[in-house]
Coordinates of C-alpha atoms and ligand atoms in Angstrom, one line a residue:
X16 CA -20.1 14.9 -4.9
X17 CA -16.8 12.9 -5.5
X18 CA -16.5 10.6 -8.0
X19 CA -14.2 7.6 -6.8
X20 CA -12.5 4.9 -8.5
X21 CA -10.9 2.2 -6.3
X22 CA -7.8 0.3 -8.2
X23 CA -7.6 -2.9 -5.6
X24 CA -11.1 -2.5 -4.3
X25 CA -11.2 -6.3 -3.4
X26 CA -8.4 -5.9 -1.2
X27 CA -7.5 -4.2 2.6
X28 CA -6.8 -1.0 1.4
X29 CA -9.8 -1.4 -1.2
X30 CA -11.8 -2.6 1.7
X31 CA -11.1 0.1 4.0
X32 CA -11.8 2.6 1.6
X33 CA -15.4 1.8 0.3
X34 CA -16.4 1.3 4.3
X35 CA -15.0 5.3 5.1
X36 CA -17.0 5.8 1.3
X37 CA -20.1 3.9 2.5
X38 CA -20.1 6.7 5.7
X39 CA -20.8 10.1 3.1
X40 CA -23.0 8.8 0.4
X41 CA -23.2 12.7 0.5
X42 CA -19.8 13.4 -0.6
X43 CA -18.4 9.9 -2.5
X44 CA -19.9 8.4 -4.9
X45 CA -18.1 4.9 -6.4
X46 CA -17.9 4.7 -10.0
X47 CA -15.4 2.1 -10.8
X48 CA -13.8 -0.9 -9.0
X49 CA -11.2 -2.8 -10.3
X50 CA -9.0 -6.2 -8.8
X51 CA -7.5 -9.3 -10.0
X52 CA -9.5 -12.3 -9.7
X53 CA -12.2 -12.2 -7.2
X54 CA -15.1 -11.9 -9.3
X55 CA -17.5 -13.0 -6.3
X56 CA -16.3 -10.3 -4.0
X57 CA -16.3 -7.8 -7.0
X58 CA -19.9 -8.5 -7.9
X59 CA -21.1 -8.2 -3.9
X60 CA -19.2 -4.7 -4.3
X61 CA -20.8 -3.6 -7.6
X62 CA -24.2 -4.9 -6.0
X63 CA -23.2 -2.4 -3.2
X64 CA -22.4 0.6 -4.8
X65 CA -23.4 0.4 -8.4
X66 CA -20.5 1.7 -10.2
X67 CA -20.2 2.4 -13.6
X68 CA -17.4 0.5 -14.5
X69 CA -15.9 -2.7 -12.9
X70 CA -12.6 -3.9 -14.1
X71 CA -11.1 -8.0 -13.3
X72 CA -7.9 -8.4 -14.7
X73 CA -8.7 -12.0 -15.2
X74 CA -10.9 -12.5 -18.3
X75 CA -12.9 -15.6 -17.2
X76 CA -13.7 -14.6 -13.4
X77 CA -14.9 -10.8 -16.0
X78 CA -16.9 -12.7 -17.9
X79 CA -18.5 -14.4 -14.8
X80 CA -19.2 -10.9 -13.4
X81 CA -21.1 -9.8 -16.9
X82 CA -23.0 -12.3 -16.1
X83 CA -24.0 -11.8 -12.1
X84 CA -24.4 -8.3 -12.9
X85 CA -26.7 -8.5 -15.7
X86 CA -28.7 -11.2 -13.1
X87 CA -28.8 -8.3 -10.8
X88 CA -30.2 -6.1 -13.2
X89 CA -27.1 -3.8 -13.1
X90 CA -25.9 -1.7 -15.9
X91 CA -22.3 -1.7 -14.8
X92 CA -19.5 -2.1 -17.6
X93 CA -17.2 -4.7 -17.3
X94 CA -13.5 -5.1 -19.1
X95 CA -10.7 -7.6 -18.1
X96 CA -7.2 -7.3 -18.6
X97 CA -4.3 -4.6 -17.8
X98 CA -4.8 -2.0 -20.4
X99 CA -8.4 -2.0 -18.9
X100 CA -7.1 -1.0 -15.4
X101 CA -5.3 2.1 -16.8
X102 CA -9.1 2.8 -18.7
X103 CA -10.3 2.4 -15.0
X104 CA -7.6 4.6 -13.3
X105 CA -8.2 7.7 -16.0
X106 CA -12.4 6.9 -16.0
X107 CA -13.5 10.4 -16.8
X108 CA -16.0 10.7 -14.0
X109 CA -13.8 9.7 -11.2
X110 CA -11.9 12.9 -9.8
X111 CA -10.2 10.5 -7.3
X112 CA -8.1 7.3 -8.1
X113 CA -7.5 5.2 -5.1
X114 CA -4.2 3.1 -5.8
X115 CA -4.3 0.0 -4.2
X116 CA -3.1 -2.5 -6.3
X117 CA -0.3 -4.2 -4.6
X118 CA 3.4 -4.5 -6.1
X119 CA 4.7 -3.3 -9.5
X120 CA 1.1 -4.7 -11.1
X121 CA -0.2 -0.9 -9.7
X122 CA 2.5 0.9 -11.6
X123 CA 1.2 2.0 -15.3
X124 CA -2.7 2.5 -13.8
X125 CA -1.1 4.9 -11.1
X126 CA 0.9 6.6 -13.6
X127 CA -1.9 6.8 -15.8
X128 CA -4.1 8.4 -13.7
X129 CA -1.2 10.7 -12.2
X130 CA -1.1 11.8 -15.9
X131 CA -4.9 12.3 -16.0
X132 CA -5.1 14.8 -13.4
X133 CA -6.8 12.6 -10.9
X134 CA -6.6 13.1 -6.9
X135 CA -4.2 9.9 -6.4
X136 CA -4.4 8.5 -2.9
X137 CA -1.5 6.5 -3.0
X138 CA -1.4 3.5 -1.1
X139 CA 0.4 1.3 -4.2
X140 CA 4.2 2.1 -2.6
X141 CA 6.2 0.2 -4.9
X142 CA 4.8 2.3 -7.9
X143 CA 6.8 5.0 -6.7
X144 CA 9.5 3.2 -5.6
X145 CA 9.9 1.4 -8.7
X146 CA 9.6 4.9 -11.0
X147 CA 11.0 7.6 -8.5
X148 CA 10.6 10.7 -9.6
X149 CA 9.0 10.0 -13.0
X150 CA 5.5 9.8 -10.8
X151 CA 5.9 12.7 -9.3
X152 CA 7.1 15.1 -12.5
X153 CA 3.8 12.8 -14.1
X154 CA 1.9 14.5 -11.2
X155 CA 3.1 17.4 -12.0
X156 CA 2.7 17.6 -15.6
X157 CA -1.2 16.2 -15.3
X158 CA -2.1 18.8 -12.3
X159 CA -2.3 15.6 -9.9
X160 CA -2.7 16.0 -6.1
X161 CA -0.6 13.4 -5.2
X162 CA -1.6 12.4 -1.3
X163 CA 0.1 9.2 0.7
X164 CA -2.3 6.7 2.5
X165 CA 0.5 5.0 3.7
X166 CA -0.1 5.7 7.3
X167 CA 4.0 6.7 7.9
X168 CA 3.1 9.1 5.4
X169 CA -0.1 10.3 5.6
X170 CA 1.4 11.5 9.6
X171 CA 4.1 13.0 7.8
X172 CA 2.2 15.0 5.6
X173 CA -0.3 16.2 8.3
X174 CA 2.9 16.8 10.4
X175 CA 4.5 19.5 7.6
X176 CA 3.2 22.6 6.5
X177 CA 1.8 22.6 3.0
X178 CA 3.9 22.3 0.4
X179 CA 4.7 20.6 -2.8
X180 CA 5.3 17.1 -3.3
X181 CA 9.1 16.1 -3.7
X182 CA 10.1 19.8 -2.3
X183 CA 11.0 19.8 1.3
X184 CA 9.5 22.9 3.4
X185 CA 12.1 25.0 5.1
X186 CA 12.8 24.3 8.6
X187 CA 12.2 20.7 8.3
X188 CA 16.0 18.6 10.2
X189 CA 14.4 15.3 9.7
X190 CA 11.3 12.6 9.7
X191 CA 11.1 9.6 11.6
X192 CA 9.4 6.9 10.3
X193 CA 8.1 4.9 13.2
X194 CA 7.5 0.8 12.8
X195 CA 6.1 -2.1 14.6
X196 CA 8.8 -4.2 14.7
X197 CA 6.3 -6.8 12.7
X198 CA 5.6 -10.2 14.2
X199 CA 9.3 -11.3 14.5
X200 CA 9.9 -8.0 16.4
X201 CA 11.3 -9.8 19.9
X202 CA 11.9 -14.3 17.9
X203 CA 15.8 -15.4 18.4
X204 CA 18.0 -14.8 15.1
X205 CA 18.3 -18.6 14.8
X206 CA 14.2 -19.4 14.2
X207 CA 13.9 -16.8 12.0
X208 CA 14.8 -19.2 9.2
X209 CA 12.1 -21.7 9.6
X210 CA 9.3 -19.1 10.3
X211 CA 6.2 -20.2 8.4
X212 CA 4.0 -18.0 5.8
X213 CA 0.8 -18.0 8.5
X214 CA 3.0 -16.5 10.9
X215 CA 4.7 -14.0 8.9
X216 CA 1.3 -12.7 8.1
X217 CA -0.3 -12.6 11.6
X218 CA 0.7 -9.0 12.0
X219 CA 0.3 -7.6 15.9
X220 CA -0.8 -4.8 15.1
X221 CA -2.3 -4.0 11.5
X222 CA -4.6 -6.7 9.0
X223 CA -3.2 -6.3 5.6
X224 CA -2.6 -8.2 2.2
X225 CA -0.4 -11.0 2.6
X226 CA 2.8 -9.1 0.5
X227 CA 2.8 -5.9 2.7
X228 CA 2.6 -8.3 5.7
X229 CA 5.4 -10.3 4.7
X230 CA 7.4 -7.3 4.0
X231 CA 6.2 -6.2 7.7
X232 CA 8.4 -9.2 9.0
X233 CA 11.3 -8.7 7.2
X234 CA 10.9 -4.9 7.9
X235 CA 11.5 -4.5 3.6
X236 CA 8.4 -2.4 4.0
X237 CA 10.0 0.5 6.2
X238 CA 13.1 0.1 3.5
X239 CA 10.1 1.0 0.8
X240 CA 8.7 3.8 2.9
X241 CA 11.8 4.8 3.3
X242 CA 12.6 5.4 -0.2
X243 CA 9.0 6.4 -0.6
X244 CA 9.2 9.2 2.3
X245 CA 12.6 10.6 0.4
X246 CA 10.9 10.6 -3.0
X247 CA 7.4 12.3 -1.6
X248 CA 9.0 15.0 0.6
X249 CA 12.3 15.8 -1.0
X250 CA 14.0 14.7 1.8
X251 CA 17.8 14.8 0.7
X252 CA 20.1 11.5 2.0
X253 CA 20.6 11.0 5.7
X254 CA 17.2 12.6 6.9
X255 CA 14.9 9.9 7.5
X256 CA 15.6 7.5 10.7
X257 CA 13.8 4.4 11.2
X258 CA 12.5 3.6 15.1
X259 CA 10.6 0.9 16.0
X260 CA 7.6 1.8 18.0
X261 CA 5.5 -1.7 18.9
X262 CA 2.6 0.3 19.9
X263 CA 1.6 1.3 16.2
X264 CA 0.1 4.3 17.7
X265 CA 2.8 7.8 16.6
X266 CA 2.4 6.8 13.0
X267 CA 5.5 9.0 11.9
X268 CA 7.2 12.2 13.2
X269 CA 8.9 15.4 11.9
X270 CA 11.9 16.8 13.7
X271 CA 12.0 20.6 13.2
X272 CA 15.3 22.9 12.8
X273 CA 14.2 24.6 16.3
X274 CA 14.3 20.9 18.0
X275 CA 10.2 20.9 17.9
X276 CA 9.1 17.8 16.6
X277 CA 5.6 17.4 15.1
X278 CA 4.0 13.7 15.2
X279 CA 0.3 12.1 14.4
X280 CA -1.1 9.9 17.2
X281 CA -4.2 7.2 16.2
X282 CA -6.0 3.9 16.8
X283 CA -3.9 1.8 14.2
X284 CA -6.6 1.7 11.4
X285 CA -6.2 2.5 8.1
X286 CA -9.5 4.0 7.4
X287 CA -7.7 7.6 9.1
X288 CA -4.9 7.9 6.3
X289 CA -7.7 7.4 4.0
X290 CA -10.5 9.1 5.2
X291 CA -8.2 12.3 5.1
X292 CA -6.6 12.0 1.7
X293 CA -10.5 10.9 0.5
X294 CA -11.5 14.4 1.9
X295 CA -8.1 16.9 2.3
X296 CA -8.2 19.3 2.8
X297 CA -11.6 18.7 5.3
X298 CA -11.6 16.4 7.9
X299 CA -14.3 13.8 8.1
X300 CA -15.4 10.5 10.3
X301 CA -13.3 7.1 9.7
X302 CA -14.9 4.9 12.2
X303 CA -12.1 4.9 13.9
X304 CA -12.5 4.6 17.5
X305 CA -11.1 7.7 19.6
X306 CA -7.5 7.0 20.8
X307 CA -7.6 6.0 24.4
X308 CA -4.2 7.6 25.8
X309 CA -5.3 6.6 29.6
X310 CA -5.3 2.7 28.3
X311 CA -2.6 2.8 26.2
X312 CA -0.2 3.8 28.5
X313 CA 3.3 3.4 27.7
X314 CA 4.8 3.9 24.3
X315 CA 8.1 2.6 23.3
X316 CA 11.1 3.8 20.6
X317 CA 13.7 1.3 20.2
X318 CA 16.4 0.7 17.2
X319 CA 16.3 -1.6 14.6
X320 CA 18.4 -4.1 14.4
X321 CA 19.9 -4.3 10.9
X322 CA 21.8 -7.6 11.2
X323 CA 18.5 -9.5 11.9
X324 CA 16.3 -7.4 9.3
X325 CA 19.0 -6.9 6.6
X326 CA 16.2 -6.2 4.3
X327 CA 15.8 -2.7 5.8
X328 CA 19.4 -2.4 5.3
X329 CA 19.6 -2.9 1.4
X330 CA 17.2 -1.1 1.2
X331 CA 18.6 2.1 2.6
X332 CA 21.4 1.2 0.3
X333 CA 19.3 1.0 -2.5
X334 CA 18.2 4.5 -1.2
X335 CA 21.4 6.0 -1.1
X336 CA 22.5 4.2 -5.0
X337 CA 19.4 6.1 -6.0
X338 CA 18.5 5.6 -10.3
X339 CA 17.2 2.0 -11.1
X340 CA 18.4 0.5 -7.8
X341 CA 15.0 0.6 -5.8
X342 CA 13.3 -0.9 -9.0
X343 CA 15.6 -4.0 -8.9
X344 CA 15.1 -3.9 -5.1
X345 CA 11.3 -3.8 -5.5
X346 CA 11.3 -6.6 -8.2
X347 CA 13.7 -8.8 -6.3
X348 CA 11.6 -8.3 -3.2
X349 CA 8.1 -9.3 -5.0
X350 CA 10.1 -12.5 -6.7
X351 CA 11.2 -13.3 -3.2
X352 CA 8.2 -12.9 -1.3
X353 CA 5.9 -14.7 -3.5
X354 CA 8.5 -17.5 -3.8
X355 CA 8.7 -17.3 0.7
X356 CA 4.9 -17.2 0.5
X357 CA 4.5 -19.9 -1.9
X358 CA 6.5 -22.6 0.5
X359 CA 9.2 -22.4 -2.0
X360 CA 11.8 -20.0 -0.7
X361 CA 12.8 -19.6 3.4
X362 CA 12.6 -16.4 5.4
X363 CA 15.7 -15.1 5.8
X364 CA 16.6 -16.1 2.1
X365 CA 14.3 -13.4 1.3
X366 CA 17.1 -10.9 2.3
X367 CA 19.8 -13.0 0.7
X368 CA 18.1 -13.3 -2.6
X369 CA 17.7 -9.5 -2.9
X370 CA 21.3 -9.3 -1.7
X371 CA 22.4 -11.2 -4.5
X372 CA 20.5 -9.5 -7.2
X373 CA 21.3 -6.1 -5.9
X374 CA 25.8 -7.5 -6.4
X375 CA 24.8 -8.5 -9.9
X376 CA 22.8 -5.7 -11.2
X377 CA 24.5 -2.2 -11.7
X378 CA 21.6 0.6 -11.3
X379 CA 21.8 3.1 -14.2
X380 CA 20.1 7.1 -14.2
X381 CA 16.3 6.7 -15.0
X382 CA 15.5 8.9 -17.9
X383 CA 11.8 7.6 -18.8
X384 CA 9.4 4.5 -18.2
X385 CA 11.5 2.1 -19.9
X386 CA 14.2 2.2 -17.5
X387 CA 12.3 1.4 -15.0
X388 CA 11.0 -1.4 -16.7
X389 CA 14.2 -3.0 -18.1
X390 CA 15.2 -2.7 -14.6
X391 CA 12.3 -4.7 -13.1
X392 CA 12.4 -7.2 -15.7
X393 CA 16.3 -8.0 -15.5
X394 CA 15.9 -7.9 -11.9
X395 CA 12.9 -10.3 -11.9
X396 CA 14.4 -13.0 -14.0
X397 CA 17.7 -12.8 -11.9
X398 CA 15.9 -13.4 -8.9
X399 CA 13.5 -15.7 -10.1
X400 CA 17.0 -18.1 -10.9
X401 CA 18.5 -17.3 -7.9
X402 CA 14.6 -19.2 -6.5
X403 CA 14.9 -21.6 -8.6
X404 CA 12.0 -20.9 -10.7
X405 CA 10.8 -19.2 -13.7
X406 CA 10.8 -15.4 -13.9
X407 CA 6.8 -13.7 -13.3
X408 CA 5.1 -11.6 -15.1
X409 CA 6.1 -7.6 -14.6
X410 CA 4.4 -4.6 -14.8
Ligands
NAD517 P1 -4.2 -6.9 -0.8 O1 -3.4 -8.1 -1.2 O2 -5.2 -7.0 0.4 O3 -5.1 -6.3 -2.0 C1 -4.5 -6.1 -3.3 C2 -5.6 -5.7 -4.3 O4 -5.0 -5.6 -5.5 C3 -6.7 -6.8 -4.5 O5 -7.9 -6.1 -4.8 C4 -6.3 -7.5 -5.7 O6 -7.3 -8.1 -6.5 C5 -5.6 -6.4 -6.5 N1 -4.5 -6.9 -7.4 C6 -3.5 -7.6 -7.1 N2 -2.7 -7.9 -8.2 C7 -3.3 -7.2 -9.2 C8 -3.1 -7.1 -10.6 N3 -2.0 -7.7 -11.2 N4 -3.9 -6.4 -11.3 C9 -5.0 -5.8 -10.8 N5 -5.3 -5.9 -9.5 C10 -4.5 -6.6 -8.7 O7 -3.2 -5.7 -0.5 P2 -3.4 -4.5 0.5 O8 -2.9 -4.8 1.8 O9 -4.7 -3.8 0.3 O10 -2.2 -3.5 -0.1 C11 -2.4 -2.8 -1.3 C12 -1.3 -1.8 -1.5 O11 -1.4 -0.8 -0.4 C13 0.1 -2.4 -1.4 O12 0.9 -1.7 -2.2 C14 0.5 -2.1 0.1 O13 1.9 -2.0 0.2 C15 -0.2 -0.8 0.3 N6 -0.5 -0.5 1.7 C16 -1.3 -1.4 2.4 C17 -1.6 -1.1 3.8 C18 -2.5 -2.0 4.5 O14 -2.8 -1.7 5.7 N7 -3.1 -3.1 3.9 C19 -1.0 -0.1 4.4 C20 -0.1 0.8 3.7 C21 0.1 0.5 2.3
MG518 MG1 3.1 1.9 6.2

């Protein structure tokens, strides 16, 4: 029996993940949850599965939990506050952290629990792609298993033979990361501009938070995965390609030296990535449906177009620059998008906003934590100005 804590439980990922839990009460067994504000949904999930521990960040919506928990006659702790998500993510009893925290918010609970030892299923991308390698060598150091439930990932990582993470097997030419295309895949350069929030989130092909989604339309999420895939698989410059594939159904590849190359079909669902990093090296039921090759039919690989998505573009630059230059990327991004889905900031001034913060910012080697989070900071209040608005909070 598993112990599980779910950083993000309120949300897709966090969703997903207690539904392939709620499957093996024989093999999983919750014992803390932990979110933002939602303290109605977090008290219908601690009425659920009865953790030990439940963490809201916000203090009031915490103290409201207390409260509907101790109506429901549960014992479940409760803390607010960010210090108590890193008390969540290292809980001793949990011998798997789900990270699902979205943006740079997820950062110091994943490296926390990295530290601690924990099975990490990492699903928080822009934790990595803010720290780099200091995750993985905190992996490392704390006996981690690090596993991707990014689904790009998670394909890749059932595509290579086992290895370490950040240490490419031998043999390996390249990976190709495979991508929708998001909801803007086939829409005329010229109405890109005045796309609205609703319709950048009405992804064709996956439900997720409203952040990822945007980053979906303006393809910034490959651009993270892409710095993400180099990071978790010690893939060295110029070895990860980009396709889109509309379908959503080959979920990544991996080319082989001998011209064989490896890739992982499914049903787009998340509940596969996580139902094999929850149980890795076994393989369990999702409740995913079987894939249905017959109706499916035809799958497509086509180019991205950089000129359209220029976010995937300074992002493979940001890639390539390599020290504190995805972290300004990733902080510019979060500015940007919550600014885009705040009715404050247009779509394609998403790309130019980054643009201009990635001109004024010089990256510089990342030797520890601090670094990374001068980076974010300086990053954030640049972009925030270039918005027009004050700088948020960071990690
Ligand atoms: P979401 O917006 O649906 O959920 C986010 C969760 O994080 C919620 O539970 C929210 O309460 C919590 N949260 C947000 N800010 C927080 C903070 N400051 N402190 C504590 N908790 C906070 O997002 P999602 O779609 O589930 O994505 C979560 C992460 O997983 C993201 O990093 C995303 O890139 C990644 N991911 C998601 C998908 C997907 O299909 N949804 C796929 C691949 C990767
Ligand atoms: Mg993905």
């Amino acid at each position: 029996m598993k112990g599980v804590a779910i950083l993000g439980s309120t949300g897709s990922i966090g969703k997903s993940t207690l539904d392939v839990i709620a499957r093996h009460p024989d093999r999983f067994r919750v014992v803390a949850l932990g979110a933002a504000t939602r303290w109605e949904a977090l008290l219908e999930q601690c009425r659920a599965f009865r953790p030990e521990v439940a963490v809201l960040l916000e203090p009031l919506g915490a103290a409201r939990l207390a409260q509907g928990l101790r109506a429901a006659g549960l014992t479940t702790e409760v803390h607010s506050g960010a210090e108590a998500l890193v008390t969540l993510a290292t809980w001793p009893s949990a011998h798997t952290v789900m990270a699902a925290i979205v943006g740079s918010a997820g950062l110091l609970p994943t490296l926390a629990a990295a530290r601690a030892g924990k099975r990490v299923l990492l699903a928080n991308k822009e934790a990595l792609v803010m720290s780099g390698r200091l995750l993985l060598e905190a992996a490392a150091a704390g006996g981690a298993e690090l596993l991707p439930i990014d689904s790009e990932h998670n394909a890749i990582f059932q595509c290579l033979p086992a290895g370490r993470p950040g240490v490419l097997p031998g043999g390996v030419r390249r990976v190709w990361l495979t991508a929708s295309g998001g909801p803007f895949l086939r829409l005329p350069a010229e109405r890109l501009a005045s796309v609205t929030p609703a319709e950048a989130c009405a992804h064709p092909r996956w439900a997720m938070g409203r952040k990822i989604s945007v980053d979906s339309a303006t393809l910034m999420n490959k651009g993270l995965e892409l710095i993400e895939a180099h990071l978790l698989f010690g893939l060295p410059p110029g070895t990860v390609e980009v396709v889109i594939h509309p379908e959503s159904v080959v979920h990544s590849l991996v080319e082989y030296a001998d011209g064989s190359v490896l890739a992982q079909l499914g049903n787009p669902d998340m509940r596969t990535p996580i139902a094999y990093a929850l149980a890795w090296p076994e393989r369990i039921d999702s409740g995913v449906e079987s894939l249905d090759l017959v109706r499916q039919g035809a799958l497509r690989f086509e180019a991205p177009d950089r000129a359209r998505f220029r976010c995937l573009a300074l992002a493979e630059a940001a890639a390539l620059s390599g020290g504190t230059a995805p972290a300004i990327l990733n902080a510019a991004n979060e500015v940007a998008v919550a600014a885009f889905l705040g009715g404050r900031l247009n779509f394609t001034s998403i790309a130019t906003v980054i643009e201009r913060v990635l001109e004024r910012l010089t990256p510089t080697d990342v030797a520890g934590l601090e670094e990374v989070l001068e980076a974010d900071r300086t990053a954030r209040r640049l972009a925030a100005g270039f918005v027009g608005e004050p700088a948020g909070a960071c990690a």
